[in-house]
Amino acid sequence: DQQVKQNSPSLRVQEGRISILNCDYTNSMFDYFLWYKKYPAEGPTFLISISSIKDKNEDGRFTVFLNKSAKHLSLHIVPSQPGDSAVYFCAASGLTGGGNKLTFGTGTQLKVEL
Amino acid sequence: DAGVIQSPRHEVTEMGQEVTLRCKPISGHNSLFWYRQTMMRGLELLIYFNNNVPIDDSGMPEDRFSAKMPNASFSTLKIQPSEPRDSAVYFCASSWSGPNYGYTFGSGTRLTVV
């Protein structure tokens, strides 16, 4: 049972345009959400997070939006750059704070083209 | 800080053989996680430890899998006997048990069982 779903396995975007990666979750107890980026042959690295008390969090070119009623979050990258090409994982947790397990989605492969 | 260190980076073994994956977490982190990455299921949590104690092993596929954390600086994931369906990339991650997620992943071990 996949509690965190990323329904788009891949996404192609032109350099300079907006990339929108989507994530849905089913567990209403999740209250903290994160995005990780993964390059080939490397481990995932933390990108940005959002608590359920917020609906938006921004960090430079990256913005995460949370719609709790729809159990949906999205990651916007503006403007997209070739170096953003990677696999992006959405993750969720039932408790704020570190040390608790994260449930990950299946990932979306983003390719930013010149 | 050298980050989370996993060994080996690659492992090719024959079906039925025992496989041991190793992980050294970041010094001071008190939570350790073992994840497996597959195309179908993305990153799935196998087991995690807090202060060297296993907290949740519900993700361990079956009795062939076992994990230990004898001290704060070392953990192993063992598969005995290994099967071709165990072929995947196995990641170790560590974090603080605090208000900020310090989930740091290692580079992973690519396991191939032939």
PDB file of C-alpha atoms in Angstrom:
ATOM      1  CA  ASP A   1       0.000   0.000   0.000  1.00  0.00           C
ATOM      2  CA  GLN A   2       1.729   3.131  -1.265  1.00  0.00           C
ATOM      3  CA  GLN A   3       0.919   5.927   1.198  1.00  0.00           C
ATOM      4  CA  VAL A   4       2.932   8.506  -0.735  1.00  0.00           C
ATOM      5  CA  LYS A   5       2.403   8.559  -4.473  1.00  0.00           C
ATOM      6  CA  GLN A   6       4.211  10.270  -7.280  1.00  0.00           C
ATOM      7  CA  ASN A   7       2.175   9.418 -10.333  1.00  0.00           C
ATOM      8  CA  SER A   8       4.519  10.921 -12.905  1.00  0.00           C
ATOM      9  CA  PRO A   9       7.625   8.783 -13.275  1.00  0.00           C
ATOM     10  CA  SER A  10       9.250  11.365 -15.535  1.00  0.00           C
ATOM     11  CA  LEU A  11       9.046  15.013 -16.538  1.00  0.00           C
ATOM     12  CA  ARG A  12      10.839  16.966 -19.255  1.00  0.00           C
ATOM     13  CA  VAL A  13      11.110  20.758 -19.088  1.00  0.00           C
ATOM     14  CA  GLN A  14      13.005  23.346 -21.062  1.00  0.00           C
ATOM     15  CA  GLU A  15      15.685  25.373 -19.352  1.00  0.00           C
ATOM     16  CA  GLY A  16      14.283  28.570 -17.867  1.00  0.00           C
ATOM     17  CA  ARG A  17      10.740  27.264 -17.639  1.00  0.00           C
ATOM     18  CA  ILE A  18       8.888  26.123 -14.529  1.00  0.00           C
ATOM     19  CA  SER A  19       9.086  22.512 -13.340  1.00  0.00           C
ATOM     20  CA  ILE A  20       6.143  21.259 -11.286  1.00  0.00           C
ATOM     21  CA  LEU A  21       6.466  17.939  -9.514  1.00  0.00           C
ATOM     22  CA  ASN A  22       3.419  16.487  -7.800  1.00  0.00           C
ATOM     23  CA  CYS A  23       2.885  14.218  -4.833  1.00  0.00           C
ATOM     24  CA  ASP A  24      -0.235  12.771  -3.206  1.00  0.00           C
ATOM     25  CA  TYR A  25      -0.570  11.071   0.158  1.00  0.00           C
ATOM     26  CA  THR A  26      -3.262   8.990   1.770  1.00  0.00           C
ATOM     27  CA  ASN A  27      -2.371   8.993   5.465  1.00  0.00           C
ATOM     28  CA  SER A  28      -4.108  11.914   7.228  1.00  0.00           C
ATOM     29  CA  MET A  29      -1.676  11.540  10.150  1.00  0.00           C
ATOM     30  CA  PHE A  30       1.200  12.835   8.046  1.00  0.00           C
ATOM     31  CA  ASP A  31       2.047  16.360   9.144  1.00  0.00           C
ATOM     32  CA  TYR A  32       5.541  17.014   7.811  1.00  0.00           C
ATOM     33  CA  PHE A  33       6.594  16.768   4.195  1.00  0.00           C
ATOM     34  CA  LEU A  34       9.942  16.866   2.467  1.00  0.00           C
ATOM     35  CA  TRP A  35      11.455  16.758  -0.969  1.00  0.00           C
ATOM     36  CA  TYR A  36      14.739  15.028  -1.699  1.00  0.00           C
ATOM     37  CA  LYS A  37      16.831  15.175  -4.840  1.00  0.00           C
ATOM     38  CA  LYS A  38      18.909  12.240  -6.079  1.00  0.00           C
ATOM     39  CA  TYR A  39      21.653  12.200  -8.675  1.00  0.00           C
ATOM     40  CA  PRO A  40      22.849   8.889 -10.198  1.00  0.00           C
ATOM     41  CA  ALA A  41      25.203   6.859  -8.003  1.00  0.00           C
ATOM     42  CA  GLU A  42      24.575   9.168  -5.038  1.00  0.00           C
ATOM     43  CA  GLY A  43      22.273   9.073  -2.047  1.00  0.00           C
ATOM     44  CA  PRO A  44      19.227  11.361  -1.863  1.00  0.00           C
ATOM     45  CA  THR A  45      19.873  14.841  -0.471  1.00  0.00           C
ATOM     46  CA  PHE A  46      17.402  17.031   1.373  1.00  0.00           C
ATOM     47  CA  LEU A  47      15.956  19.875  -0.696  1.00  0.00           C
ATOM     48  CA  ILE A  48      13.041  21.571   1.075  1.00  0.00           C
ATOM     49  CA  SER A  49      10.354  20.782   3.638  1.00  0.00           C
ATOM     50  CA  ILE A  50       6.989  22.024   4.842  1.00  0.00           C
ATOM     51  CA  SER A  51       4.993  21.587   8.010  1.00  0.00           C
ATOM     52  CA  SER A  52       1.252  20.998   7.883  1.00  0.00           C
ATOM     53  CA  ILE A  53       0.652  24.317   9.632  1.00  0.00           C
ATOM     54  CA  LYS A  54       1.820  26.065   6.461  1.00  0.00           C
ATOM     55  CA  ASP A  55       0.627  25.950   2.876  1.00  0.00           C
ATOM     56  CA  LYS A  56       3.770  27.289   1.247  1.00  0.00           C
ATOM     57  CA  ASN A  57       7.499  27.302   1.839  1.00  0.00           C
ATOM     58  CA  GLU A  58      10.029  28.962  -0.402  1.00  0.00           C
ATOM     59  CA  ASP A  59      13.788  28.604  -0.694  1.00  0.00           C
ATOM     60  CA  GLY A  60      15.353  30.379  -3.629  1.00  0.00           C
ATOM     61  CA  ARG A  61      14.173  28.796  -6.861  1.00  0.00           C
ATOM     62  CA  PHE A  62      12.313  26.059  -4.982  1.00  0.00           C
ATOM     63  CA  THR A  63       8.805  26.393  -3.555  1.00  0.00           C
ATOM     64  CA  VAL A  64       6.713  23.679  -1.989  1.00  0.00           C
ATOM     65  CA  PHE A  65       2.935  24.014  -1.806  1.00  0.00           C
ATOM     66  CA  LEU A  66       0.727  21.946   0.492  1.00  0.00           C
ATOM     67  CA  ASN A  67      -3.010  21.397   0.050  1.00  0.00           C
ATOM     68  CA  LYS A  68      -4.080  19.433   3.116  1.00  0.00           C
ATOM     69  CA  SER A  69      -7.707  19.046   2.122  1.00  0.00           C
ATOM     70  CA  ALA A  70      -6.636  17.417  -1.136  1.00  0.00           C
ATOM     71  CA  LYS A  71      -3.715  15.579   0.500  1.00  0.00           C
ATOM     72  CA  HIS A  72      -1.520  16.961  -2.230  1.00  0.00           C
ATOM     73  CA  LEU A  73       1.787  18.737  -2.381  1.00  0.00           C
ATOM     74  CA  SER A  74       3.854  20.062  -5.220  1.00  0.00           C
ATOM     75  CA  LEU A  75       7.380  21.285  -5.801  1.00  0.00           C
ATOM     76  CA  HIS A  76       7.917  24.218  -8.143  1.00  0.00           C
ATOM     77  CA  ILE A  77      11.324  24.983  -9.575  1.00  0.00           C
ATOM     78  CA  VAL A  78      11.632  28.375 -11.252  1.00  0.00           C
ATOM     79  CA  PRO A  79      13.597  28.856 -13.400  1.00  0.00           C
ATOM     80  CA  SER A  80      14.635  25.313 -14.166  1.00  0.00           C
ATOM     81  CA  GLN A  81      18.301  24.679 -14.863  1.00  0.00           C
ATOM     82  CA  PRO A  82      20.092  21.711 -16.457  1.00  0.00           C
ATOM     83  CA  GLY A  83      21.711  20.962 -13.084  1.00  0.00           C
ATOM     84  CA  ASP A  84      18.235  20.320 -11.670  1.00  0.00           C
ATOM     85  CA  SER A  85      18.027  17.140 -13.746  1.00  0.00           C
ATOM     86  CA  ALA A  86      17.690  14.399 -11.131  1.00  0.00           C
ATOM     87  CA  VAL A  87      15.181  12.103  -9.471  1.00  0.00           C
ATOM     88  CA  TYR A  88      12.965  13.920  -6.975  1.00  0.00           C
ATOM     89  CA  PHE A  89      11.419  12.031  -4.067  1.00  0.00           C
ATOM     90  CA  CYS A  90       8.527  13.261  -1.991  1.00  0.00           C
ATOM     91  CA  ALA A  91       8.531  12.080   1.640  1.00  0.00           C
ATOM     92  CA  ALA A  92       6.162  12.361   4.592  1.00  0.00           C
ATOM     93  CA  SER A  93       6.222  11.821   8.338  1.00  0.00           C
ATOM     94  CA  GLY A  94       3.631  11.522  11.077  1.00  0.00           C
ATOM     95  CA  LEU A  95       5.530  13.612  13.594  1.00  0.00           C
ATOM     96  CA  THR A  96       7.472  16.815  13.302  1.00  0.00           C
ATOM     97  CA  GLY A  97      11.053  16.535  14.375  1.00  0.00           C
ATOM     98  CA  GLY A  98      13.937  14.360  13.434  1.00  0.00           C
ATOM     99  CA  GLY A  99      14.556  10.754  14.196  1.00  0.00           C
ATOM    100  CA  ASN A 100      11.211   9.525  12.944  1.00  0.00           C
ATOM    101  CA  LYS A 101      10.723   7.454   9.874  1.00  0.00           C
ATOM    102  CA  LEU A 102       9.977   8.987   6.520  1.00  0.00           C
ATOM    103  CA  THR A 103       7.694   7.377   3.957  1.00  0.00           C
ATOM    104  CA  PHE A 104       8.902   8.049   0.426  1.00  0.00           C
ATOM    105  CA  GLY A 105       7.196   8.079  -2.937  1.00  0.00           C
ATOM    106  CA  THR A 106       8.493   6.288  -6.008  1.00  0.00           C
ATOM    107  CA  GLY A 107      10.219   9.361  -7.406  1.00  0.00           C
ATOM    108  CA  THR A 108       9.948  11.541 -10.512  1.00  0.00           C
ATOM    109  CA  GLN A 109      12.833  11.762 -12.973  1.00  0.00           C
ATOM    110  CA  LEU A 110      13.187  15.405 -14.034  1.00  0.00           C
ATOM    111  CA  LYS A 111      15.135  16.233 -17.175  1.00  0.00           C
ATOM    112  CA  VAL A 112      15.803  19.888 -17.914  1.00  0.00           C
ATOM    113  CA  GLU A 113      16.692  20.370 -21.544  1.00  0.00           C
ATOM    114  CA  LEU A 114      18.706  23.145 -23.114  1.00  0.00           C
TER     115      LEU A 114
ATOM    116  CA  ASP B   1      32.590  15.207   8.408  1.00  0.00           C
ATOM    117  CA  ALA B   2      32.753  12.285   5.986  1.00  0.00           C
ATOM    118  CA  GLY B   3      28.996  11.804   5.958  1.00  0.00           C
ATOM    119  CA  VAL B   4      27.258   8.447   6.110  1.00  0.00           C
ATOM    120  CA  ILE B   5      29.624   5.765   4.859  1.00  0.00           C
ATOM    121  CA  GLN B   6      28.356   2.592   3.268  1.00  0.00           C
ATOM    122  CA  SER B   7      30.307  -0.419   2.094  1.00  0.00           C
ATOM    123  CA  PRO B   8      30.640  -2.039  -0.280  1.00  0.00           C
ATOM    124  CA  ARG B   9      29.501   0.277  -3.090  1.00  0.00           C
ATOM    125  CA  HIS B  10      28.742  -2.669  -5.319  1.00  0.00           C
ATOM    126  CA  GLU B  11      28.134  -6.304  -4.501  1.00  0.00           C
ATOM    127  CA  VAL B  12      27.541  -9.134  -6.932  1.00  0.00           C
ATOM    128  CA  THR B  13      26.750 -12.482  -5.387  1.00  0.00           C
ATOM    129  CA  GLU B  14      25.263 -15.796  -6.312  1.00  0.00           C
ATOM    130  CA  MET B  15      21.819 -16.837  -5.208  1.00  0.00           C
ATOM    131  CA  GLY B  16      21.918 -18.557  -1.846  1.00  0.00           C
ATOM    132  CA  GLN B  17      24.980 -16.732  -0.578  1.00  0.00           C
ATOM    133  CA  GLU B  18      25.036 -14.538   2.496  1.00  0.00           C
ATOM    134  CA  VAL B  19      25.381 -10.800   1.922  1.00  0.00           C
ATOM    135  CA  THR B  20      26.353  -8.230   4.544  1.00  0.00           C
ATOM    136  CA  LEU B  21      25.983  -4.514   3.965  1.00  0.00           C
ATOM    137  CA  ARG B  22      27.666  -2.066   6.300  1.00  0.00           C
ATOM    138  CA  CYS B  23      26.963   1.470   7.435  1.00  0.00           C
ATOM    139  CA  LYS B  24      28.747   4.055   9.528  1.00  0.00           C
ATOM    140  CA  PRO B  25      26.400   6.901  10.497  1.00  0.00           C
ATOM    141  CA  ILE B  26      27.381  10.496  11.116  1.00  0.00           C
ATOM    142  CA  SER B  27      28.898  10.942  14.531  1.00  0.00           C
ATOM    143  CA  GLY B  28      26.329  12.290  16.973  1.00  0.00           C
ATOM    144  CA  HIS B  29      23.293  11.193  14.983  1.00  0.00           C
ATOM    145  CA  ASN B  30      21.170   8.895  17.117  1.00  0.00           C
ATOM    146  CA  SER B  31      18.771   7.525  14.503  1.00  0.00           C
ATOM    147  CA  LEU B  32      19.720   5.152  11.706  1.00  0.00           C
ATOM    148  CA  PHE B  33      17.584   3.959   8.822  1.00  0.00           C
ATOM    149  CA  TRP B  34      17.955   1.245   6.166  1.00  0.00           C
ATOM    150  CA  TYR B  35      16.085   1.866   2.899  1.00  0.00           C
ATOM    151  CA  ARG B  36      15.855  -0.131  -0.311  1.00  0.00           C
ATOM    152  CA  GLN B  37      15.305   1.521  -3.675  1.00  0.00           C
ATOM    153  CA  THR B  38      13.466  -0.272  -6.459  1.00  0.00           C
ATOM    154  CA  MET B  39      11.746   1.012  -9.567  1.00  0.00           C
ATOM    155  CA  MET B  40       8.373  -0.315  -8.480  1.00  0.00           C
ATOM    156  CA  ARG B  41       8.331   0.841  -4.869  1.00  0.00           C
ATOM    157  CA  GLY B  42      10.766   3.728  -4.790  1.00  0.00           C
ATOM    158  CA  LEU B  43      12.497   4.144  -1.439  1.00  0.00           C
ATOM    159  CA  GLU B  44      11.032   1.746   1.080  1.00  0.00           C
ATOM    160  CA  LEU B  45      12.024   1.713   4.730  1.00  0.00           C
ATOM    161  CA  LEU B  46      13.284  -1.646   5.915  1.00  0.00           C
ATOM    162  CA  ILE B  47      14.171  -0.909   9.538  1.00  0.00           C
ATOM    163  CA  TYR B  48      15.203   1.961  11.772  1.00  0.00           C
ATOM    164  CA  PHE B  49      17.050   2.342  15.053  1.00  0.00           C
ATOM    165  CA  ASN B  50      16.935   5.015  17.747  1.00  0.00           C
ATOM    166  CA  ASN B  51      19.899   5.030  20.132  1.00  0.00           C
ATOM    167  CA  ASN B  52      21.004   1.652  18.718  1.00  0.00           C
ATOM    168  CA  VAL B  53      17.638   0.042  19.509  1.00  0.00           C
ATOM    169  CA  PRO B  54      15.464  -1.280  16.646  1.00  0.00           C
ATOM    170  CA  ILE B  55      12.217   0.671  16.685  1.00  0.00           C
ATOM    171  CA  ASP B  56      10.373  -0.472  13.590  1.00  0.00           C
ATOM    172  CA  ASP B  57      11.323  -3.460  11.444  1.00  0.00           C
ATOM    173  CA  SER B  58       7.942  -3.878   9.786  1.00  0.00           C
ATOM    174  CA  GLY B  59       9.492  -3.146   6.409  1.00  0.00           C
ATOM    175  CA  MET B  60      11.910  -6.051   6.524  1.00  0.00           C
ATOM    176  CA  PRO B  61      10.696  -8.313   3.700  1.00  0.00           C
ATOM    177  CA  GLU B  62      11.116 -11.656   5.435  1.00  0.00           C
ATOM    178  CA  ASP B  63      13.208 -13.638   7.842  1.00  0.00           C
ATOM    179  CA  ARG B  64      16.070 -13.766   5.382  1.00  0.00           C
ATOM    180  CA  PHE B  65      16.759 -10.128   6.269  1.00  0.00           C
ATOM    181  CA  SER B  66      18.277  -9.068   9.576  1.00  0.00           C
ATOM    182  CA  ALA B  67      19.863  -5.858  10.857  1.00  0.00           C
ATOM    183  CA  LYS B  68      21.999  -5.014  13.832  1.00  0.00           C
ATOM    184  CA  MET B  69      23.408  -1.902  15.422  1.00  0.00           C
ATOM    185  CA  PRO B  70      25.934  -3.020  18.025  1.00  0.00           C
ATOM    186  CA  ASN B  71      27.043   0.544  18.747  1.00  0.00           C
ATOM    187  CA  ALA B  72      26.370   4.129  17.744  1.00  0.00           C
ATOM    188  CA  SER B  73      28.903   4.087  14.938  1.00  0.00           C
ATOM    189  CA  PHE B  74      28.111   0.888  13.054  1.00  0.00           C
ATOM    190  CA  SER B  75      25.198  -1.032  11.590  1.00  0.00           C
ATOM    191  CA  THR B  76      24.851  -4.060   9.343  1.00  0.00           C
ATOM    192  CA  LEU B  77      22.093  -5.372   7.113  1.00  0.00           C
ATOM    193  CA  LYS B  78      22.386  -9.068   6.341  1.00  0.00           C
ATOM    194  CA  ILE B  79      20.571 -11.157   3.767  1.00  0.00           C
ATOM    195  CA  GLN B  80      20.834 -14.911   4.143  1.00  0.00           C
ATOM    196  CA  PRO B  81      20.200 -16.629   1.811  1.00  0.00           C
ATOM    197  CA  SER B  82      20.130 -14.033  -0.948  1.00  0.00           C
ATOM    198  CA  GLU B  83      17.732 -14.284  -3.898  1.00  0.00           C
ATOM    199  CA  PRO B  84      17.662 -12.530  -7.297  1.00  0.00           C
ATOM    200  CA  ARG B  85      14.637 -10.470  -6.216  1.00  0.00           C
ATOM    201  CA  ASP B  86      16.793  -8.867  -3.528  1.00  0.00           C
ATOM    202  CA  SER B  87      18.727  -7.047  -6.245  1.00  0.00           C
ATOM    203  CA  ALA B  88      18.336  -3.324  -5.545  1.00  0.00           C
ATOM    204  CA  VAL B  89      20.184  -0.314  -4.177  1.00  0.00           C
ATOM    205  CA  TYR B  90      20.293  -0.292  -0.393  1.00  0.00           C
ATOM    206  CA  PHE B  91      20.684   3.044   1.379  1.00  0.00           C
ATOM    207  CA  CYS B  92      21.602   3.807   4.942  1.00  0.00           C
ATOM    208  CA  ALA B  93      20.653   7.193   6.456  1.00  0.00           C
ATOM    209  CA  SER B  94      21.168   8.821   9.834  1.00  0.00           C
ATOM    210  CA  SER B  95      19.625  11.780  11.607  1.00  0.00           C
ATOM    211  CA  TRP B  96      19.192  13.682  14.825  1.00  0.00           C
ATOM    212  CA  SER B  97      16.160  13.094  17.012  1.00  0.00           C
ATOM    213  CA  GLY B  98      15.409  16.769  17.133  1.00  0.00           C
ATOM    214  CA  PRO B  99      13.179  19.438  15.633  1.00  0.00           C
ATOM    215  CA  ASN B 100      15.009  19.511  12.324  1.00  0.00           C
ATOM    216  CA  TYR B 101      15.297  16.583  10.002  1.00  0.00           C
ATOM    217  CA  GLY B 102      18.984  15.862   9.548  1.00  0.00           C
ATOM    218  CA  TYR B 103      18.353  12.872   7.337  1.00  0.00           C
ATOM    219  CA  THR B 104      21.668  12.244   5.624  1.00  0.00           C
ATOM    220  CA  PHE B 105      21.934   9.365   3.204  1.00  0.00           C
ATOM    221  CA  GLY B 106      24.969   7.344   2.277  1.00  0.00           C
ATOM    222  CA  SER B 107      25.853   6.699  -1.350  1.00  0.00           C
ATOM    223  CA  GLY B 108      24.195   3.306  -1.296  1.00  0.00           C
ATOM    224  CA  THR B 109      25.182  -0.277  -2.021  1.00  0.00           C
ATOM    225  CA  ARG B 110      24.106  -1.686  -5.366  1.00  0.00           C
ATOM    226  CA  LEU B 111      23.376  -5.359  -4.800  1.00  0.00           C
ATOM    227  CA  THR B 112      23.063  -7.794  -7.683  1.00  0.00           C
ATOM    228  CA  VAL B 113      22.122 -11.399  -6.943  1.00  0.00           C
ATOM    229  CA  VAL B 114      22.605 -13.712  -9.906  1.00  0.00           C
TER     230      VAL B 114
END
